[in-house]
Tab-separated table of C-alpha atoms and ligand atoms in Angstrom:
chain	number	residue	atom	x	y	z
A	1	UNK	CA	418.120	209.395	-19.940
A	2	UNK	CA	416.877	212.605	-20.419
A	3	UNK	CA	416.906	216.269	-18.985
A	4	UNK	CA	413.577	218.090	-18.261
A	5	UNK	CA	413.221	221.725	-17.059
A	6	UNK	CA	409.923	223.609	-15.940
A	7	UNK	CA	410.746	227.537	-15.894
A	8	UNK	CA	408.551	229.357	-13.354
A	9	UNK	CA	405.270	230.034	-15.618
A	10	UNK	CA	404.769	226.020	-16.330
A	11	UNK	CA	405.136	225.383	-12.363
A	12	UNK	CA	403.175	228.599	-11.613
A	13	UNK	CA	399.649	227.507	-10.813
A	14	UNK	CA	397.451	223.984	-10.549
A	15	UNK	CA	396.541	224.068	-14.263
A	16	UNK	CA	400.476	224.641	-15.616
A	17	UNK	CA	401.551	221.913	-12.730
A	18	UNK	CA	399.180	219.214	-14.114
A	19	UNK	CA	400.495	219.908	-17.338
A	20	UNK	CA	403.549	218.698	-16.051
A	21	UNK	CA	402.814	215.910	-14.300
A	22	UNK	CA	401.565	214.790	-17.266
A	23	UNK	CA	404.362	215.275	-19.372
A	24	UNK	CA	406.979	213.693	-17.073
A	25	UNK	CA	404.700	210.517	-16.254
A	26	UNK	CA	404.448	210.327	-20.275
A	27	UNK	CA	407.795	209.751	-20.620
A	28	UNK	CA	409.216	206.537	-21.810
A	29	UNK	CA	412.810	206.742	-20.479
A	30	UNK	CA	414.112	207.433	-17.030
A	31	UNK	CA	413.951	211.573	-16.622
A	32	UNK	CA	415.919	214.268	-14.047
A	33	UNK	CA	413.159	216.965	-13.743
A	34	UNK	CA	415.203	220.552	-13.099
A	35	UNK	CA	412.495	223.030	-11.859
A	36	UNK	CA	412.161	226.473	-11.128
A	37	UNK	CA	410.571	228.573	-8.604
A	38	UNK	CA	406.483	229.278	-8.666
A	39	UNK	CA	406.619	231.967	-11.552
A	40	UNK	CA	406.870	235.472	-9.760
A	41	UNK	CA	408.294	233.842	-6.503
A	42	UNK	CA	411.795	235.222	-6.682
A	43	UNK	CA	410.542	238.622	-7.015
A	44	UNK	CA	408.425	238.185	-4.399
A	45	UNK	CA	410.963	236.883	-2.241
A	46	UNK	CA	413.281	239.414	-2.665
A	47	UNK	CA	410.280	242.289	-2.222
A	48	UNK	CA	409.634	240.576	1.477
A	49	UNK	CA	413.323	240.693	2.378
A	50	UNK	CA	413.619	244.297	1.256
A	51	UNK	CA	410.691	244.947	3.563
A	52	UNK	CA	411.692	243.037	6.122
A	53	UNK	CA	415.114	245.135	6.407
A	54	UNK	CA	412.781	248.124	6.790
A	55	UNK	CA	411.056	245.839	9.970
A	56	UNK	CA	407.770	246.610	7.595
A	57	UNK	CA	405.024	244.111	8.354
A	58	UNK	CA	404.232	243.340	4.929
A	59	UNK	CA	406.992	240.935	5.233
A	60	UNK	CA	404.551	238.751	6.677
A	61	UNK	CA	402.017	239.287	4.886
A	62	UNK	CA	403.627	238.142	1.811
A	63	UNK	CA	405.169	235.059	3.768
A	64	UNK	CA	401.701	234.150	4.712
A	65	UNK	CA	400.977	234.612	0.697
A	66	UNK	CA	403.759	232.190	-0.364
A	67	UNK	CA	402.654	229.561	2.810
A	68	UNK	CA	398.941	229.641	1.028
A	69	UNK	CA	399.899	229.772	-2.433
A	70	UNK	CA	401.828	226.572	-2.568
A	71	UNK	CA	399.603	225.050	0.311
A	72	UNK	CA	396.424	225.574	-2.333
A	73	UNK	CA	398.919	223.573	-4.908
A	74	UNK	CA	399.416	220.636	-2.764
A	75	UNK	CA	396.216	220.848	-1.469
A	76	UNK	CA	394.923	220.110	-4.805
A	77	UNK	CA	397.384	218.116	-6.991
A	78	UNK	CA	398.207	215.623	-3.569
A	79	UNK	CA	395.728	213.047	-3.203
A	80	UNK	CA	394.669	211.002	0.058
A	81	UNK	CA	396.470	209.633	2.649
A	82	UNK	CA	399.748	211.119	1.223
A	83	UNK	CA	398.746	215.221	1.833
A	84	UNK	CA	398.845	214.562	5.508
A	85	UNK	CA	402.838	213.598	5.320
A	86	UNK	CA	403.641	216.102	2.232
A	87	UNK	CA	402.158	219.274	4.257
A	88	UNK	CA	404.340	218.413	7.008
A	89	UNK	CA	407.553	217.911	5.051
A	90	UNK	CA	406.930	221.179	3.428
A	91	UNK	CA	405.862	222.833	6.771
A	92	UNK	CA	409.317	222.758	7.943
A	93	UNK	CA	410.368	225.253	4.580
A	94	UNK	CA	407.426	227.634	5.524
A	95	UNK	CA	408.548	227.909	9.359
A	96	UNK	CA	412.453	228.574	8.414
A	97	UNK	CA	411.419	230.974	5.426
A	98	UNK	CA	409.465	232.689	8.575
A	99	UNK	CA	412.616	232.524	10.758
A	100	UNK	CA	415.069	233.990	7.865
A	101	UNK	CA	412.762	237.362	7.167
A	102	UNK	CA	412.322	237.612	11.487
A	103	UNK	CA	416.159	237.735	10.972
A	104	UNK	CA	416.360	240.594	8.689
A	105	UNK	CA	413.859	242.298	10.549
A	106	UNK	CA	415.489	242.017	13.503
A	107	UNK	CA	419.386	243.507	12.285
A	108	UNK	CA	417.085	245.558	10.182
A	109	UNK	CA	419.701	244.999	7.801
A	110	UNK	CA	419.833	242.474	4.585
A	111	UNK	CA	423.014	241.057	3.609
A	112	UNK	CA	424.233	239.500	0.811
A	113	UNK	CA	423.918	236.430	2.586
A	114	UNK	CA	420.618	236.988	3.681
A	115	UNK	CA	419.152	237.549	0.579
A	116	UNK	CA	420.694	234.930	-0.839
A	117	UNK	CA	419.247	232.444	1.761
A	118	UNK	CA	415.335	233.648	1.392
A	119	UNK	CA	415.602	233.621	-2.596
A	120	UNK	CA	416.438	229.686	-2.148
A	121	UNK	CA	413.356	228.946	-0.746
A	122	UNK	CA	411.808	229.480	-3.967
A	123	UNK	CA	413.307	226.695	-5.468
A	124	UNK	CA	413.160	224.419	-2.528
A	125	UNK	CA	409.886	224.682	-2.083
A	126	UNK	CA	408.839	223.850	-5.503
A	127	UNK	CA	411.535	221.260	-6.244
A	128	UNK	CA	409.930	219.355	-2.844
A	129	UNK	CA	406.344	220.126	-3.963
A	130	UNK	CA	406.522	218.716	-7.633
A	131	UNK	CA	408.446	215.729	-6.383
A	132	UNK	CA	405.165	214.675	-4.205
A	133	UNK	CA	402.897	215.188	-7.103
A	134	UNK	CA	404.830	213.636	-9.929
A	135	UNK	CA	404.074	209.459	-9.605
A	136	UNK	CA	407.076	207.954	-8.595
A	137	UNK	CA	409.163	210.846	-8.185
A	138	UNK	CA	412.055	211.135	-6.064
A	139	UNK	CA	413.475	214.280	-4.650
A	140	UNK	CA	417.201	215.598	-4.612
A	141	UNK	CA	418.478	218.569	-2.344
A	142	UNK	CA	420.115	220.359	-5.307
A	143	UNK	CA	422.099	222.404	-1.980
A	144	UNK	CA	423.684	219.349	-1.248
A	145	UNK	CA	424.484	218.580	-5.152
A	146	UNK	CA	425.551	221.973	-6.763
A	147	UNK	CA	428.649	224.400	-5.736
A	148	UNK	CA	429.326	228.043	-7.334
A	149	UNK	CA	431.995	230.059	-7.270
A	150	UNK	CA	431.363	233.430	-7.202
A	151	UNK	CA	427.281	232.784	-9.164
A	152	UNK	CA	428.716	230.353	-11.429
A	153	UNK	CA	429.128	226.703	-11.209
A	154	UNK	CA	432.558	224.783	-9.608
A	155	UNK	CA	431.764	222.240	-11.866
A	156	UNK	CA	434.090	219.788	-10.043
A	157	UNK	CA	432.916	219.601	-7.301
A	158	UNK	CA	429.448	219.913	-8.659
A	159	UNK	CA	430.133	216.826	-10.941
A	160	UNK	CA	431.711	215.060	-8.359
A	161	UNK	CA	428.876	215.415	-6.589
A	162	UNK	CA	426.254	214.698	-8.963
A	163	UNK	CA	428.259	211.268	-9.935
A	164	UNK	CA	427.073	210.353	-6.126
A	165	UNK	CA	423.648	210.653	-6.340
A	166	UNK	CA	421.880	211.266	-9.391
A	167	UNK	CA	424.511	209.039	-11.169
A	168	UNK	CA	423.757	206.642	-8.629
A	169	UNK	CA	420.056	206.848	-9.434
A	170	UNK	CA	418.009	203.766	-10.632
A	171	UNK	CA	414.475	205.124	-10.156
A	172	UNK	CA	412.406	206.780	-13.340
A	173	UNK	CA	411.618	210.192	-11.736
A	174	UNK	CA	414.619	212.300	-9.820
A	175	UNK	CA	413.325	216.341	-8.954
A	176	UNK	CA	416.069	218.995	-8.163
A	177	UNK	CA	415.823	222.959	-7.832
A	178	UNK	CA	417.305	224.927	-10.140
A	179	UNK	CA	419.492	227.810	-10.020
A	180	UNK	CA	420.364	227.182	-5.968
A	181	UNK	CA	423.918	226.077	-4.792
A	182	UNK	CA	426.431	226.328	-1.834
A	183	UNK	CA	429.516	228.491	-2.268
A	184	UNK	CA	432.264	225.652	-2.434
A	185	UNK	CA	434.530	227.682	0.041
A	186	UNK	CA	432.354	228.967	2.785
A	187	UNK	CA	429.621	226.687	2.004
A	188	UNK	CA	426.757	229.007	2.395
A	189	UNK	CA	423.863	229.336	-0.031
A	190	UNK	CA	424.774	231.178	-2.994
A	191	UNK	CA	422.935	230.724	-6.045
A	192	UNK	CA	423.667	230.571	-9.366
A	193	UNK	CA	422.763	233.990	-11.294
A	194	UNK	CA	418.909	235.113	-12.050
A	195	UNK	CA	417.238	232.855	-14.797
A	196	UNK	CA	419.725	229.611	-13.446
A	197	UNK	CA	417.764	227.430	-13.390
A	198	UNK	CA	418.556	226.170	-17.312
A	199	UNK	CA	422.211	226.677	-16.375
A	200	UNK	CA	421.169	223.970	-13.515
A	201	UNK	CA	419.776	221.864	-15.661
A	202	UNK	CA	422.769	222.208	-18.289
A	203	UNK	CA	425.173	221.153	-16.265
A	204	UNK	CA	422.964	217.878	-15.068
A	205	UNK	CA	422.818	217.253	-18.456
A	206	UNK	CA	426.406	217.420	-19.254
A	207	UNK	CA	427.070	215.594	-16.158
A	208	UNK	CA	425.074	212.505	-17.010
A	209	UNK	CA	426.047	212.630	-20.860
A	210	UNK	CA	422.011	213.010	-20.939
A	211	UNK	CA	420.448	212.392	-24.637
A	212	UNK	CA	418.737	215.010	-24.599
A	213	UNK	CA	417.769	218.441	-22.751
A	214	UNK	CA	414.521	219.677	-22.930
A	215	UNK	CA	413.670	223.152	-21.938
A	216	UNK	CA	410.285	223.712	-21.157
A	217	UNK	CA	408.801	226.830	-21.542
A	218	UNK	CA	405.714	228.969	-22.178
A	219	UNK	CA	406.081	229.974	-25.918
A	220	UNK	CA	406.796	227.432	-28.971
A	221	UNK	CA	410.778	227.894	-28.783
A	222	UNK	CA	412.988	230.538	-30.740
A	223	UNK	CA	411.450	232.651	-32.891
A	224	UNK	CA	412.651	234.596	-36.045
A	225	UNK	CA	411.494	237.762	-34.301
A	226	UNK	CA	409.650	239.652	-30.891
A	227	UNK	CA	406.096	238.243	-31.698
A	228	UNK	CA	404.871	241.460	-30.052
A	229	UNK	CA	406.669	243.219	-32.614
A	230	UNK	CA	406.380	241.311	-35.651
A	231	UNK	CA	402.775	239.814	-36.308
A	232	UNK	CA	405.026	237.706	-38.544
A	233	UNK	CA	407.515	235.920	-36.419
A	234	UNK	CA	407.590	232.279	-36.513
A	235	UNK	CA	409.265	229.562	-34.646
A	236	UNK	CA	412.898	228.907	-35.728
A	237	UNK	CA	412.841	224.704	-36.126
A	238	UNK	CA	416.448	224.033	-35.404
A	239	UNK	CA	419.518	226.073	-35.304
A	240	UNK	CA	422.850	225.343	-34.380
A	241	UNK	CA	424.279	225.990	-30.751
A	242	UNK	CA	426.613	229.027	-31.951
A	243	UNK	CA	423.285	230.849	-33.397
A	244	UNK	CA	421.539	229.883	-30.157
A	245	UNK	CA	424.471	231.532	-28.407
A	246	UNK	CA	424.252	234.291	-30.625
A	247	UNK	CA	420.446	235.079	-30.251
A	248	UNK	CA	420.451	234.661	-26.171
A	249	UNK	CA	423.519	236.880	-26.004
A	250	UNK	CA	421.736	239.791	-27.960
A	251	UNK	CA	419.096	239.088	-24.891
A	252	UNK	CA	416.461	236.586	-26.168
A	253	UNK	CA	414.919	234.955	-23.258
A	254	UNK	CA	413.995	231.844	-24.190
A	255	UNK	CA	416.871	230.234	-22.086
A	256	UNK	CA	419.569	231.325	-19.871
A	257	UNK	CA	423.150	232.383	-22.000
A	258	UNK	CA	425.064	230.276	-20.058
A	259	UNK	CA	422.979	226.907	-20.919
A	260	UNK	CA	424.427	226.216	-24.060
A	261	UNK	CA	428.168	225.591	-23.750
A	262	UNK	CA	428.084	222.841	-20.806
A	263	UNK	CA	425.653	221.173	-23.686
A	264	UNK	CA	427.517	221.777	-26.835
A	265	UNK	CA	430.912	220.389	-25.237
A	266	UNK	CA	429.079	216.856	-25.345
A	267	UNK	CA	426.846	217.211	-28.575
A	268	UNK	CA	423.862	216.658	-26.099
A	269	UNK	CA	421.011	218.030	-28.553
A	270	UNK	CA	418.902	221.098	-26.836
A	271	UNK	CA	414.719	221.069	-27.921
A	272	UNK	CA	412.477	224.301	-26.623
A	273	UNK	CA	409.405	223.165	-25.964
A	274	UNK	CA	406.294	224.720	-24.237
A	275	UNK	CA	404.675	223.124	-21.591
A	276	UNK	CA	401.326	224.362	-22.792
A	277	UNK	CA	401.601	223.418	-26.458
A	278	UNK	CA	402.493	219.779	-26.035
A	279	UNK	CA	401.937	218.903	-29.847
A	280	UNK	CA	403.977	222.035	-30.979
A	281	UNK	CA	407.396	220.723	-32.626
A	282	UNK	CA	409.855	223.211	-30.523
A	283	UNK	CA	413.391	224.501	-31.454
A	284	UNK	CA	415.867	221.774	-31.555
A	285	UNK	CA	419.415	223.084	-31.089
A	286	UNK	CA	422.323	220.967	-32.272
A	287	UNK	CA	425.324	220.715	-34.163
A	288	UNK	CA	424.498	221.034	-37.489
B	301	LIG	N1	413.820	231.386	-9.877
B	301	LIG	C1	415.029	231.969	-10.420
B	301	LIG	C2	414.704	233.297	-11.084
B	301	LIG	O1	413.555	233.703	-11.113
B	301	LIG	C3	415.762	231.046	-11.333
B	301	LIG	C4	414.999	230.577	-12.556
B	301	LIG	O2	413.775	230.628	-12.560
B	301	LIG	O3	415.633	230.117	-13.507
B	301	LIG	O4	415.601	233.940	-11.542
B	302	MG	MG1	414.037	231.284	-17.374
């Protein structure tokens, strides 16, 4: 089996999505499908709570943006008889998303905790959403499958965890949020840090001795320099996981720093791929 993860720009709008879908009902092998929020949507998230300490109205207004946005989505990508049943599982999101920023407004305060709560919905939301429009896709509650410590992963518990239900799993299709998690002691949301979602996805991978792990991105994988830069920068075909390391810890963005070493510990090969260059080879990351 394989790992798959969508960053934010492949799941960001109807075109991007159906890209997707494609891809995953392409594959030949059973897949776990690690997505990210709708690109943007964390920031977004994070601008209503900020507004909502301030008991601004605009926190609504952007609540009523999100509720439309990924209604439009499902509207579109969620055929027949099933839209009926998939707007009222997601309904349930959209009225405690409501409830968490009425919260804020109210203490006209925004804790830790708070914030850490409304920036979840980004990934539950889309996790839920792509599960109803992938064929044959079943959807995991990555809150009741990952625990952090402190932004990074208890990866005991977390594998524990992930032995019981993905591990379990004899379907084709399993979706999961990335980046979101409980805190293993208090068990309230916590997520993992900003860009997770790969880390997520790592760790699945590791879990499930995967074959592969494919990030999916928007640009053809690693490249030799900053395109915007350097008219002459071309994709790097396959490096090794310590110059992967290297090049994310000097701050390329292609994937999260912390992706690599749950992957390297088991030899599980890395590609970078981009969702809307199917035919483009990618960055394969191994060994050697
Ligand atoms: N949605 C989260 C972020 O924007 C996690 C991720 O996309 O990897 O940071
Ligand atoms: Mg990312």
């Amino acid at each position: 089996m394989k790992v798959l993860k969508f960053g934010g720009t492949s799941v960001g709008t109807v075109d991007a999505l159906r890209n997707v879908k494609y891809i995953v009902e392409h594959q030949q092998e059973p897949v776990v499908v690690v997505v990210s929020a709708l690109g943007g949507l964390t920031d977004t998230l994070i601008e209503a709570a900020n507004l909502a300490a301030k008991n601004d109205i605009g926190a609504y207004r952007i609540v009523q943006d999100i509720t439309t946005r990924h209604s439009e989505i499902m509207n579109t990508l969620i055929e027949g008889e099933q839209i009926d049943d998939a707007l009222n599982r997601v309904r349930a999101l959209f009225y405690e998303l409501s409830n968490a920023y009425t919260d804020i407004s109210r203490n006209e305060e925004l804790t830790e905790a708070d914030l850490e709560e409304v920036v979840s919905y980004g990934e539950r939301l889309s996790s839920l959403i792509i599960s109803l429009i992938i064929n044959d896709a079943t959807y995991f509650n990555s809150l009741e499958i990952i625990r952090s410590n402190n932004h990074e992963c208890d990866i005991e518990a977390t594998n524990t965890n992930i032995a019981n239900t993905l591990g379990k799993f004899k379907g084709k299709v399993a979706v999961m949020g990335g980046f979101i998690s409980r805190d293993s002691n208090s068990r309230r949301i916590s997520n993992l840090g900003r860009g997770g979602s790969d880390y997520t996805a790592a760790i699945v991978a590791s879990a499930l001795n995967a074959d592969s792990l494919e990030i999916w991105t928007d640009v053809d994988g690693f490249m030799t320099a900053d395109p915007k830069k350097d008219p002459n920068a071309t994709v790097i075909r396959q490096m090794t996981y310590q110059q992967a390391q290297e090049m994310c810890d000097k701050g390329a963005k292609v994937i999260y720093a912390p992706t690599i070493k749950p992957v390297a510990e088991k030899n599980i090969p890395i590609w970078v791929k981009n969702t809307f260059n199917r035919g483009a080879v990618g960055t394969l990351i191994t060994n050697d």
